[in-house]
Amino acid sequence: MKNAVIGNNKQKANLIVLGAVPRLLYLLQQETSSTELKTECAVVLGSLAMGTENNVKSLLDCHIIPALLQGLLSPDLKFIEACLRCLRTIFTSPVTPEELLYTDATVIPHLMALLSRSRYTQEYICQIFSHCCKGPDHQTILFNHGAVQNIAHLLTSLSYKVRMQALKCFSVLAFENPQVSMTLVNVLVDGELLPQIFVKMLQRDKPIEMQLTSAKCLTYMCRAGAIRTDDNCIVLKTLPCLVRMCSKERLLEERVEGAETLAYLIEPDVELQRIASITDHLIAMLADYFKYPSSVSAITDIKRLDHDLKHAHELRQAAFKLYASLGANDEDIRKKIIETENMMDRIVTGLSESSVKVRLAAVRCLHSLSRSVQQLRTSFQDHAVWKPLMKVLQNAPDEILVVASSMLCNLLLEFSPSKEPILESGAVELLCGLTQSENPALRVNGIWALMNMAFQAEQKIKADILRSLSTEQLFRLLSDSDLNVLMKTLGLLRNLLSTRPHIDKIMSTHGKQIMQAVTLILEGEHNIEVKEQTLCILANIADGTTAKELIMTNDDILQKIKYYMGHSHVKLQLAAMFCISNLIWNEEEGSQERQDKLRDMGIVDILHKLSQSPDTNLCDKAKTALQQYLA
Amino acid sequence: MGIGLSAQGVNMNRLPGWDKHSYGYHGDDGHSFCSSGTGQPYGPTFTTGDVIGCCVNLINNTCFYTKNGHSLGIAFTDLPPNLYPTVGLQTPGEVVDANFGQHPFVFDIEDYMREWRTKIQAQIDRFPIGDREGEWQTMIQKMVSSYLVHHGYCATAEAFARSTDQTVLEELASIKNRQRIQKLVLAGRMGEAIETTQQLYPSLLERNPNLLFTLKVRQFIEMVNGTDSEVRCLGGRSPKSQDSYPVSPRPFSSPSMSPSHGLNIHNLASGKGSTAHFSGFESCSNGIISNKAHQSYCHSKHQSSNLNVPELNSINMSRSQQVNNFTSNDVDMETDHYSNGVGETSSNGFLNGSSKHDHEMEDCDTEMEVDSSQLRRQLCGGSQAAIERMIHFGRELQAMSEQLRRECGKNTANKKMLKDAFSLLAYSDPWNSPVGNQLDPIQREPVCSALNSAILVSRSQRKAAIVNLSLLGPRNPQSAKATSSCPSNGTGHTMSRTDGSIWNWILCIRHSGRLPTLAMHFKSSHYIVAFSQHGSRPALQI
């Protein structure tokens, strides 16, 4: 059987159909079978698993995994190796659920123990781990069973395969895991620290696979906070290595992985972004990612075309991701990216690609570039970026919506020329819709964009916003569990309530509710920023002509203002001070009565006290206010 | 501030990159300048405190810069050879520190070199060979055979072909002819070499007037040297030490080795003490005396030169007179030099030389050439007639040069060659003059190689041995040119340089598995320019 099925998928399928698997498993588990027979069975099963995905499914259906795991308890090394080899093949197949490795709690410790048996057990077990470690739960299980100590010394194994699989293990263990990463930094192998060993493995004469994987390990450890971003092993080793992985000489898969890892590495650090941007003409190098499939490959070689087509999406999204990271903070880098041949066109095209991954990456890239005031005013306008963006926002999955709406916030900034056309294409409705989302990130973005939109806007827009948002929704947002949502909602209110006619107009229609909301927040348990924002809203209201009365007739509110004037926090004192100034301003109608009422409340005494304040700003404000009384 | 590379003779008053054969990266705008006044956007700007590195890759003739240890990507491609590191300073008070590797570089150049070594090694490993059994072997045998044939080791080539069942592409007679001509050139007997060439390959030199001119200029130099046959027969005394070449062809296989190899022989010939030339002696003995005998002879001579006189006399009476002139005890001859140079060639001579050949050589080489520091070398061997002949020949050469210019247009290489040769006459002691290196026998090598290549081309043999061509292809534009153009004007020399180093290199791989020649290229020609801060002024570190 063994010889018949080797390399022959048809024969494998035939044998499976004929029911060979249960029989082989029976022989494998039978106590009376000799070890030689058991080993041969495991070898044949391993060969069957090497076939199509359907083969693997058939094997899984026959409960092959528990049988093979049971086999690992045998004392015979040859048999164990055969079982592990078969398990390796099965677990690396995409159709196998990795949970199957963790169902029996005794399996992991036993595998750890088998790691010392031979180079084959080492290779297979590491490979199983690196394929089955998905997410923090798996990482924790493996870590708690001593994966780091057991696998670390394999990095110096004489066998390349063992070294490579061990390295892969560490990359999956360290990913987004501070606990593992912090441990790895201090592990010694043969007197050398693990990071130093990783650095050696990314030397330029090592196989590309090894360079790339060790660069990943170092990247993940850095992102998990275990290595500083200004450490030489990141700045002078990992980063240049990843840039090299993006070069034209590398395979398409390597270029994708290299660009994605580099994007992840430099994402939070502007200095790394600057270094990457000047290394080996990276920005120009990435432009090449968009040239697949090339016109040449189409004609010359069908196989090549197929290969290029398969990777074209991956390449594009990887390039977008890296551009997004590169341009996240530095204005000059953004400029360089946009000046790269046809880059804006490419990104805009990317917005309407069928692949969700590419669309998401393109939106991210644009979002990153949209942080530039200059670009918002020029390239974004020239390329009418808002058009495809508005399209993306219709019925997109949440992950795209989050980024796209963040970008919309930037495009709605007061100085952005895209603001007008976006408003005209129904953005208000869309954003109000977002504020009702389950996803807090979407709610924040929705309200944030509305806030930007309301900034110094004309009356009509403000009315539109209020109408489509509805006061009920506004109040819901004011009691939102997410602090960001609350802050931006207050910001929106503040923007709505600016310039006197707008204040009076809005307060005349929604005054009661707004005053209620303000009272509620000032009474609630909120942090300083929230209270300050709320007091600013009150100050804005106090600037209105008719709106003033809503405060003056509300003793409760007046008492609160008085309270905050004497608050220990200067910011709040200042904000309350603004309210008072607006209320007692001389030239306005009825100022005399207001001054009198406030004097009766004892405000003047407080003003006198504040005019002695060590804070010059506060002191000046108090003095100006007192002058209003003197005049 | 500009940092870059320039060829010899580039105007030193301008920033690198602005002029022809000059390349630079400028700090004020971050542009790269490739022999042009207008720059291309290249990298970031740099200023006080930055460390800028410049790396020339001699394998693919490219150059990249680094800033504070970060590679900025390729700046120039297709660079010409022989560039010098250049820094241009424009602002008063600028200071630079240069680091040529005496301090560790910020950029990890070792890592870069490792990558290239691996790359080249992989290229060699992946060299396409047919899968069929024995093809590897056949190919290596072909390489060896073509090498032997190219350099004219006919006896070895014959024996090798016999034992490996191969056919030698060239007739043995033809190999021997080439060998004879090469021997004459290397012995400095240019007149005879030209004559023989014209006899054996009648139209060759007519078709290659530049080559003929090169040969004639060399003949003139050899006349000054007193080694050319035309002046030798006129001279009252035997030719001088400069005729140090053993008559059998020295395997000048490896140009990268040849300086040191040649130096040994040179020491033999014109070292501090007196030196004897043993080639004639060998041909006399016709292989009877073994290497060991040579060595013991040498040792005894070391003790007392007079002791050897009878022995020498007994071998060849005609030598005795010269040997008697030989007064110095200060014989500085190292035995290993001896065995390296003469010993090795003597065995070649024995193996390769046919008996007829030996006879012929005996005729011209029976005189033992001896030189000592006490004996001043004299122009054309000291004979007035020879000097007159030389002057006359010089006039002919001048006429030939003028004619060449009329027919083929200006040729700066030719012009310079002739000027240099004539300059020899301006000094009372040409050997110790600034242009004296022309008299060095090593200078015969390029001429010899060019002539050999031309003959092979005319007989449509490979101009370079398979070994040299097959492995890596043209290593640089220069070698590519050399393989396709007429081998006159010394281009043959360029080719032989490349050929040899690859050959040498392959041998070394076999021995140690490493790539020493490659490493040597890096070591000798890699430099990094770097800046560091000095006070508040910009500082350059090279």
Coordinates of N, CA and C in Angstrom, one line a residue, chain A residues 354-429:
Chain A
S354 N -12.8 44.9 -5.8 CA -13.8 43.9 -5.3 C -13.3 43.3 -4.0
S355 N -12.0 43.1 -3.9 CA -11.5 42.5 -2.7 C -11.6 43.4 -1.5
V356 N -12.2 42.9 -0.4 CA -12.4 43.7 0.8 C -11.1 44.1 1.4
K357 N -10.1 43.2 1.4 CA -8.8 43.4 1.9 C -8.1 44.6 1.3
V358 N -8.2 44.7 -0.1 CA -7.6 45.8 -0.8 C -8.3 47.1 -0.5
R359 N -9.6 47.0 -0.5 CA -10.4 48.2 -0.2 C -10.1 48.8 1.2
L360 N -10.0 47.9 2.1 CA -9.7 48.3 3.5 C -8.3 48.9 3.6
A361 N -7.3 48.3 2.9 CA -6.0 48.8 3.0 C -5.9 50.2 2.3
A362 N -6.7 50.3 1.2 CA -6.7 51.6 0.4 C -7.3 52.7 1.3
V363 N -8.3 52.4 1.9 CA -9.0 53.4 2.8 C -8.0 53.8 3.9
R364 N -7.3 52.8 4.5 CA -6.4 53.1 5.6 C -5.3 54.0 5.1
C365 N -4.8 53.7 3.9 CA -3.7 54.5 3.3 C -4.2 55.9 3.1
L366 N -5.4 56.1 2.5 CA -6.0 57.4 2.3 C -6.2 58.1 3.6
H367 N -6.6 57.4 4.6 CA -6.9 58.0 5.9 C -5.6 58.6 6.5
S368 N -4.5 57.8 6.3 CA -3.2 58.2 6.8 C -2.8 59.5 6.1
L369 N -3.0 59.5 4.8 CA -2.6 60.7 4.0 C -3.5 61.9 4.2
S370 N -4.7 61.6 4.7 CA -5.7 62.7 4.9 C -5.4 63.5 6.1
R371 N -4.4 63.1 6.9 CA -4.0 63.9 8.0 C -3.2 65.1 7.6
S372 N -2.9 65.3 6.4 CA -2.1 66.4 5.9 C -3.1 67.5 5.4
V373 N -2.9 68.7 6.0 CA -3.8 69.8 5.6 C -3.5 70.1 4.2
Q374 N -2.2 70.1 3.8 CA -1.9 70.5 2.4 C -2.5 69.5 1.4
Q375 N -2.4 68.2 1.7 CA -2.9 67.2 0.8 C -4.4 67.3 0.7
L376 N -5.1 67.6 1.8 CA -6.5 67.7 1.8 C -6.9 68.8 0.8
R377 N -6.1 69.9 0.8 CA -6.5 71.0 0.0 C -6.1 70.8 -1.5
T378 N -5.1 69.9 -1.7 CA -4.7 69.7 -3.1 C -5.0 68.4 -3.7
S379 N -4.2 67.4 -3.5 CA -4.4 66.1 -4.2 C -5.8 65.5 -3.9
F380 N -6.2 65.6 -2.7 CA -7.5 65.0 -2.4 C -8.6 65.7 -3.2
Q381 N -8.5 67.0 -3.4 CA -9.5 67.7 -4.1 C -9.3 67.4 -5.6
D382 N -8.1 67.4 -6.1 CA -7.8 67.1 -7.5 C -8.4 65.7 -7.9
H383 N -8.3 64.8 -7.0 CA -8.7 63.4 -7.4 C -10.1 63.1 -6.9
A384 N -10.8 64.1 -6.4 CA -12.2 63.9 -6.0 C -12.3 62.6 -5.2
V385 N -11.4 62.5 -4.2 CA -11.4 61.3 -3.4 C -12.7 61.1 -2.7
W386 N -13.4 62.1 -2.4 CA -14.7 62.0 -1.6 C -15.7 61.1 -2.3
K387 N -15.7 61.1 -3.7 CA -16.7 60.4 -4.4 C -16.6 58.9 -4.2
P388 N -15.4 58.3 -4.5 CA -15.4 56.8 -4.2 C -15.5 56.5 -2.7
L389 N -15.1 57.5 -1.9 CA -15.2 57.3 -0.4 C -16.6 57.2 0.0
M390 N -17.5 58.0 -0.5 CA -18.9 58.0 -0.1 C -19.5 56.7 -0.6
K391 N -19.0 56.2 -1.7 CA -19.5 54.9 -2.2 C -19.1 53.8 -1.3
V392 N -17.8 53.8 -0.8 CA -17.3 52.8 0.1 C -18.2 52.7 1.3
L393 N -18.6 53.9 1.8 CA -19.3 54.0 3.0 C -20.7 53.3 2.9
Q394 N -21.2 53.2 1.7 CA -22.5 52.5 1.6 C -22.4 51.0 1.8
N395 N -23.0 50.4 2.7 CA -23.1 49.0 2.9 C -21.7 48.3 3.0
A396 N -20.8 49.0 3.6 CA -19.5 48.3 3.7 C -19.5 47.5 5.0
P397 N -18.6 46.5 5.1 CA -18.5 45.8 6.4 C -17.9 46.8 7.4
D398 N -18.1 46.5 8.7 CA -17.8 47.4 9.8 C -16.3 47.8 9.7
E399 N -15.4 46.8 9.5 CA -14.0 47.1 9.6 C -13.6 48.2 8.6
I400 N -14.3 48.2 7.4 CA -14.0 49.3 6.4 C -14.6 50.6 6.9
L401 N -15.9 50.4 7.4 CA -16.6 51.6 7.8 C -15.8 52.4 8.9
V402 N -15.2 51.7 9.8 CA -14.5 52.4 10.9 C -13.4 53.3 10.3
V403 N -12.6 52.7 9.4 CA -11.5 53.5 8.8 C -12.0 54.6 7.9
A404 N -13.0 54.2 7.0 CA -13.6 55.2 6.1 C -14.2 56.4 6.8
S405 N -14.9 56.1 7.9 CA -15.5 57.2 8.6 C -14.5 58.1 9.3
S406 N -13.4 57.5 9.7 CA -12.3 58.3 10.3 C -11.8 59.2 9.3
M407 N -11.7 58.7 8.1 CA -11.2 59.6 7.0 C -12.2 60.7 6.7
L408 N -13.4 60.3 6.7 CA -14.5 61.3 6.5 C -14.4 62.4 7.4
C409 N -14.1 62.1 8.7 CA -13.9 63.2 9.7 C -12.9 64.2 9.2
N410 N -11.7 63.7 8.6 CA -10.7 64.6 8.2 C -11.2 65.4 7.0
L411 N -11.9 64.7 6.1 CA -12.4 65.4 4.9 C -13.4 66.5 5.2
L412 N -14.1 66.4 6.4 CA -15.1 67.3 6.7 C -14.5 68.5 7.5
L413 N -13.2 68.5 7.7 CA -12.6 69.6 8.5 C -13.0 70.9 7.7
E414 N -13.1 72.0 8.4 CA -13.6 73.2 7.9 C -12.8 73.7 6.7
F415 N -11.5 73.5 6.7 CA -10.6 74.0 5.6 C -10.6 73.0 4.4
S416 N -11.2 71.9 4.5 CA -11.2 70.9 3.5 C -12.2 71.3 2.3
P417 N -11.7 71.4 1.1 CA -12.6 71.8 0.0 C -13.6 70.7 -0.3
S418 N -13.3 69.5 0.2 CA -14.3 68.4 -0.1 C -15.5 68.5 0.8
K419 N -15.5 69.3 1.8 CA -16.6 69.4 2.7 C -18.0 69.6 2.0
E420 N -18.0 70.6 1.2 CA -19.2 70.9 0.5 C -19.8 69.8 -0.3
P421 N -19.0 69.2 -1.2 CA -19.6 68.1 -2.0 C -20.0 66.9 -1.2
I422 N -19.3 66.7 -0.1 CA -19.7 65.6 0.8 C -21.0 65.8 1.4
L423 N -21.2 67.1 1.9 CA -22.5 67.4 2.5 C -23.7 67.2 1.5
E424 N -23.4 67.6 0.3 CA -24.4 67.6 -0.8 C -24.8 66.1 -1.1
S425 N -23.8 65.2 -0.9 CA -24.1 63.8 -1.3 C -24.7 63.1 -0.1
G426 N -25.3 63.8 0.9 CA -26.1 63.1 1.9 C -25.3 62.5 3.1
A427 N -24.2 63.2 3.4 CA -23.3 62.7 4.5 C -24.0 62.8 5.8
V428 N -24.9 63.8 6.0 CA -25.5 64.0 7.3 C -26.3 62.8 7.7
E429 N -27.1 62.3 6.8 CA -27.9 61.1 7.1 C -27.1 60.0 7.5

